[in-house]
Tab-separated table of C-alpha atoms in Angstrom:
chain	number	residue	atom	x	y	z
A	165	GLY	CA	-20.190	-36.855	62.727
A	166	ILE	CA	-22.406	-34.600	60.663
A	167	GLN	CA	-24.710	-36.325	58.116
A	168	VAL	CA	-25.043	-34.507	54.823
A	169	GLU	CA	-27.816	-36.096	52.598
A	170	GLN	CA	-28.624	-34.812	49.000
A	171	SER	CA	-31.727	-35.724	46.936
A	172	PRO	CA	-32.465	-36.956	44.447
A	173	PRO	CA	-29.432	-39.103	43.856
A	174	ASP	CA	-30.164	-39.097	40.048
A	175	LEU	CA	-32.166	-36.696	37.837
A	176	ILE	CA	-32.792	-37.027	34.163
A	177	LEU	CA	-34.441	-34.018	32.415
A	178	GLN	CA	-35.162	-32.749	28.736
A	179	GLU	CA	-33.355	-29.451	27.862
A	180	GLY	CA	-35.444	-26.432	29.133
A	181	ALA	CA	-36.765	-27.850	32.022
A	182	ASN	CA	-36.604	-26.643	35.532
A	183	SER	CA	-35.089	-28.829	38.519
A	184	THR	CA	-34.730	-28.606	42.510
A	185	LEU	CA	-31.857	-30.165	44.294
A	186	ARG	CA	-31.870	-30.642	48.066
A	187	CYS	CA	-29.285	-31.017	50.699
A	188	ASN	CA	-30.154	-31.622	54.232
A	189	PHE	CA	-27.501	-31.440	57.068
A	190	SER	CA	-27.724	-32.675	60.658
A	191	ASP	CA	-25.718	-29.952	62.682
A	192	SER	CA	-25.364	-25.962	62.577
A	193	VAL	CA	-23.063	-24.903	59.951
A	194	ASN	CA	-20.798	-21.886	59.227
A	195	ASN	CA	-20.131	-22.770	55.648
A	196	LEU	CA	-22.324	-24.234	52.813
A	197	GLN	CA	-21.124	-24.549	49.237
A	198	TRP	CA	-22.660	-25.768	46.162
A	199	PHE	CA	-20.350	-27.304	43.449
A	200	HIS	CA	-20.764	-28.499	39.825
A	201	GLN	CA	-18.468	-31.433	38.909
A	202	ASN	CA	-18.514	-31.374	35.175
A	203	PRO	CA	-17.972	-34.526	32.869
A	204	TRP	CA	-14.064	-33.571	32.835
A	205	GLY	CA	-13.974	-33.695	36.618
A	206	GLN	CA	-13.599	-30.097	37.293
A	207	LEU	CA	-15.016	-28.911	40.391
A	208	ILE	CA	-16.883	-25.440	39.792
A	209	ASN	CA	-17.771	-23.252	42.664
A	210	LEU	CA	-21.464	-22.380	42.328
A	211	PHE	CA	-22.602	-20.749	45.424
A	212	TYR	CA	-21.276	-19.950	49.030
A	213	ILE	CA	-24.303	-19.734	50.760
A	214	PRO	CA	-24.351	-20.573	54.655
A	215	SER	CA	-27.643	-18.689	54.863
A	216	GLY	CA	-29.987	-16.520	52.702
A	217	THR	CA	-30.595	-16.649	49.114
A	218	LYS	CA	-28.413	-16.113	46.102
A	219	GLN	CA	-28.769	-15.903	42.228
A	220	ASN	CA	-26.391	-16.352	39.542
A	221	GLY	CA	-28.131	-16.409	36.018
A	222	ARG	CA	-30.142	-19.484	35.644
A	223	LEU	CA	-28.974	-20.856	38.923
A	224	SER	CA	-30.211	-19.590	42.361
A	225	ALA	CA	-29.738	-21.258	45.996
A	226	THR	CA	-31.531	-20.929	49.583
A	227	THR	CA	-30.085	-22.060	52.618
A	228	VAL	CA	-32.463	-22.179	55.619
A	229	ALA	CA	-29.864	-22.615	58.480
A	230	THR	CA	-32.467	-22.894	61.273
A	231	GLU	CA	-33.956	-25.802	59.395
A	232	ARG	CA	-30.656	-27.302	58.154
A	233	TYR	CA	-31.374	-27.433	54.565
A	234	SER	CA	-30.314	-25.994	51.315
A	235	LEU	CA	-31.991	-25.950	47.688
A	236	LEU	CA	-30.383	-25.391	44.422
A	237	TYR	CA	-32.644	-24.254	41.627
A	238	ILE	CA	-31.760	-24.804	37.868
A	239	SER	CA	-34.091	-23.112	35.482
A	240	SER	CA	-34.181	-23.607	31.777
A	241	SER	CA	-31.625	-26.494	31.895
A	242	GLN	CA	-28.952	-26.714	29.003
A	243	THR	CA	-27.040	-29.909	28.263
A	244	THR	CA	-23.934	-28.184	29.757
A	245	ASP	CA	-25.559	-28.376	33.040
A	246	SER	CA	-25.202	-32.160	33.029
A	247	GLY	CA	-22.804	-33.723	35.915
A	248	VAL	CA	-22.845	-34.180	39.543
A	249	TYR	CA	-24.018	-31.434	42.068
A	250	PHE	CA	-22.304	-31.672	45.472
A	251	CYS	CA	-23.454	-29.702	48.649
A	252	ALA	CA	-20.645	-29.530	51.249
A	253	VAL	CA	-20.771	-28.180	54.597
A	254	VAL	CA	-18.453	-27.044	57.582
A	255	ILE	CA	-20.081	-27.431	60.971
A	256	GLN	CA	-18.988	-24.813	63.466
A	257	GLY	CA	-15.618	-25.343	65.075
A	258	ALA	CA	-14.662	-27.897	62.448
A	259	GLN	CA	-11.690	-27.763	59.894
A	260	LYS	CA	-13.076	-29.579	56.988
A	261	LEU	CA	-15.762	-29.583	54.357
A	262	VAL	CA	-17.817	-32.612	54.569
A	263	PHE	CA	-19.426	-33.474	51.232
A	264	GLY	CA	-22.939	-35.130	50.266
A	265	GLN	CA	-22.928	-38.100	48.033
A	266	GLY	CA	-24.149	-35.793	45.118
A	267	THR	CA	-26.929	-35.381	42.573
A	268	ARG	CA	-26.095	-36.826	38.984
A	269	LEU	CA	-28.008	-34.564	36.686
A	270	THR	CA	-28.470	-35.572	33.043
A	271	ILE	CA	-29.755	-32.926	30.509
A	272	ASN	CA	-30.993	-34.590	27.203
A	273	PRO	CA	-31.287	-32.373	24.029
B	140	ASN	CA	-4.967	-14.638	38.833
B	141	ALA	CA	-4.710	-18.350	38.093
B	142	GLY	CA	-6.408	-19.231	41.394
B	143	VAL	CA	-5.448	-22.851	42.655
B	144	THR	CA	-3.239	-24.749	40.141
B	145	GLN	CA	-2.002	-28.487	40.537
B	146	THR	CA	0.781	-30.434	38.898
B	147	PRO	CA	0.826	-32.773	37.559
B	148	LYS	CA	-2.630	-33.519	36.038
B	149	PHE	CA	-2.003	-37.272	35.421
B	150	ARG	CA	0.391	-39.731	36.796
B	151	VAL	CA	0.524	-43.438	36.650
B	152	LEU	CA	2.839	-45.132	39.470
B	153	LYS	CA	3.906	-48.741	40.212
B	154	THR	CA	3.290	-50.109	43.811
B	155	GLY	CA	6.045	-48.880	45.945
B	156	GLN	CA	7.158	-45.773	43.997
B	157	SER	CA	7.005	-42.300	45.532
B	158	MET	CA	5.832	-38.980	44.219
B	159	THR	CA	4.914	-35.571	45.065
B	160	LEU	CA	1.941	-33.558	44.127
B	161	LEU	CA	2.198	-29.596	44.129
B	162	CYS	CA	-0.502	-27.261	44.711
B	163	ALA	CA	0.024	-23.564	44.236
B	164	GLN	CA	-2.252	-20.597	45.057
B	165	ASP	CA	-1.887	-17.090	44.095
B	166	MET	CA	-4.832	-15.656	46.215
B	167	ASN	CA	-2.621	-15.186	49.509
B	168	HIS	CA	-4.805	-17.599	51.253
B	169	GLU	CA	-3.809	-18.781	54.736
B	170	TYR	CA	-5.526	-22.140	54.577
B	171	MET	CA	-4.958	-25.030	52.153
B	172	TYR	CA	-6.265	-28.494	51.832
B	173	TRP	CA	-5.670	-31.801	50.015
B	174	TYR	CA	-8.845	-34.095	49.260
B	175	ARG	CA	-9.188	-37.419	47.627
B	176	GLN	CA	-12.125	-38.337	45.647
B	177	ASP	CA	-12.963	-42.062	44.980
B	178	PRO	CA	-15.584	-43.318	42.556
B	179	GLY	CA	-19.166	-42.228	43.233
B	180	MET	CA	-18.288	-40.437	46.389
B	181	GLY	CA	-17.648	-36.834	47.477
B	182	LEU	CA	-14.498	-35.376	48.615
B	183	ARG	CA	-12.507	-36.429	51.773
B	184	LEU	CA	-9.871	-34.365	53.481
B	185	ILE	CA	-6.300	-36.116	53.737
B	186	HIS	CA	-4.473	-33.227	55.381
B	187	TYR	CA	-4.595	-29.298	55.688
B	188	SER	CA	-2.649	-26.306	56.682
B	189	VAL	CA	-3.638	-23.212	58.660
B	190	GLY	CA	-0.560	-21.243	57.495
B	191	GLU	CA	3.115	-21.179	56.335
B	192	GLY	CA	5.073	-23.994	58.071
B	193	THR	CA	2.010	-25.789	59.745
B	194	THR	CA	0.271	-28.929	58.624
B	195	ALA	CA	-2.418	-31.128	60.364
B	196	LYS	CA	-4.142	-34.401	59.798
B	197	GLY	CA	-7.514	-34.656	58.295
B	198	GLU	CA	-9.988	-37.592	57.764
B	199	VAL	CA	-7.766	-40.032	55.868
B	200	PRO	CA	-4.115	-39.147	56.503
B	201	ASP	CA	-2.421	-42.718	56.406
B	202	GLY	CA	-0.104	-43.106	53.470
B	203	TYR	CA	0.540	-39.330	52.927
B	204	ASN	CA	2.870	-36.565	54.061
B	205	VAL	CA	2.574	-33.046	53.412
B	206	SER	CA	4.628	-29.800	53.669
B	207	ARG	CA	3.885	-26.116	53.364
B	208	LEU	CA	7.279	-24.267	53.512
B	209	LYS	CA	5.951	-21.324	51.489
B	210	LYS	CA	2.433	-19.697	51.957
B	211	GLN	CA	1.342	-20.138	48.298
B	212	ASN	CA	2.424	-23.770	48.226
B	213	PHE	CA	1.161	-27.098	49.662
B	214	LEU	CA	2.924	-30.202	48.649
B	215	LEU	CA	1.238	-33.760	49.055
B	216	GLY	CA	3.804	-36.796	49.244
B	217	LEU	CA	3.210	-40.302	48.781
B	218	GLU	CA	6.541	-42.223	49.863
B	219	SER	CA	5.403	-45.949	48.979
B	220	ALA	CA	2.350	-45.651	46.745
B	221	ALA	CA	-0.405	-48.447	47.071
B	222	PRO	CA	-3.092	-49.244	44.688
B	223	SER	CA	-5.634	-48.121	47.360
B	224	GLN	CA	-4.152	-44.445	46.827
B	225	THR	CA	-5.410	-44.804	43.252
B	226	SER	CA	-7.808	-41.578	43.219
B	227	VAL	CA	-8.414	-37.968	42.013
B	228	TYR	CA	-6.637	-35.696	44.228
B	229	PHE	CA	-7.887	-32.004	44.603
B	230	CYS	CA	-6.171	-29.351	46.394
B	231	ALA	CA	-8.148	-26.268	47.763
B	232	SER	CA	-7.599	-23.012	49.444
B	233	SER	CA	-9.458	-20.509	51.572
B	234	TYR	CA	-8.785	-16.860	53.000
B	235	GLU	CA	-8.811	-18.081	56.498
B	236	THR	CA	-10.765	-20.835	58.235
B	237	PRO	CA	-12.913	-23.235	56.575
B	238	ALA	CA	-15.902	-21.064	57.384
B	239	TYR	CA	-14.527	-19.039	54.307
B	240	GLU	CA	-15.310	-20.099	50.821
B	241	GLN	CA	-13.068	-22.734	49.612
B	242	TYR	CA	-11.637	-22.694	45.903
B	243	PHE	CA	-10.434	-25.987	44.098
B	244	GLY	CA	-7.799	-26.838	41.806
B	245	PRO	CA	-8.468	-28.882	38.692
B	246	GLY	CA	-7.464	-32.159	40.208
B	247	THR	CA	-4.602	-34.611	39.478
B	248	ARG	CA	-5.785	-38.189	38.595
B	249	LEU	CA	-3.261	-40.717	39.902
B	250	THR	CA	-3.297	-44.360	39.225
B	251	VAL	CA	-1.200	-46.961	41.016
B	252	THR	CA	-0.662	-50.227	39.532
């Protein structure tokens, strides 16, 4: 099956720092989503980005489908950005999102 | 719009007991999904539905049953709960195929003792 690998697994930063999270996938996809799971367990949709670049405030994402990776950028981190960030993909013709293992981000004040 | 809602938010069961989790969406989405999340892991698909009256197995369907009698509701049943079913359960929906963006509910934390 498709492999979804996220890096780094853990990231600890000071408030105000910038970060880049990476998602590599092993097959062609027609859906790629980034989620933030906050400390209360809620899954928050960040981006639906099977290709191209999108920005939403301090967050932006880029997916290069031909090279099978996606990047999530977080600028000027805040403590509320802490949590686990998941990348999830759907390969063409499949019926399920396949999740990566996540990147645990901790922002210290 | 409430989006995707789940009932209940928490539940503790004893081994062998049964229960039903309810998922509701008000976005007129065709596809609905049930996932489970175990500690330190991403989500895995249990069952899904491509429309009212349809259901299909996902990646980890054993021990669960589902029904979609109304387009807006998707029920997940545990007939005889086991400790291995202790997990957080998420429901999701998408406009049409999984190629469309999936929207997730807040989750149900289930503990089976």
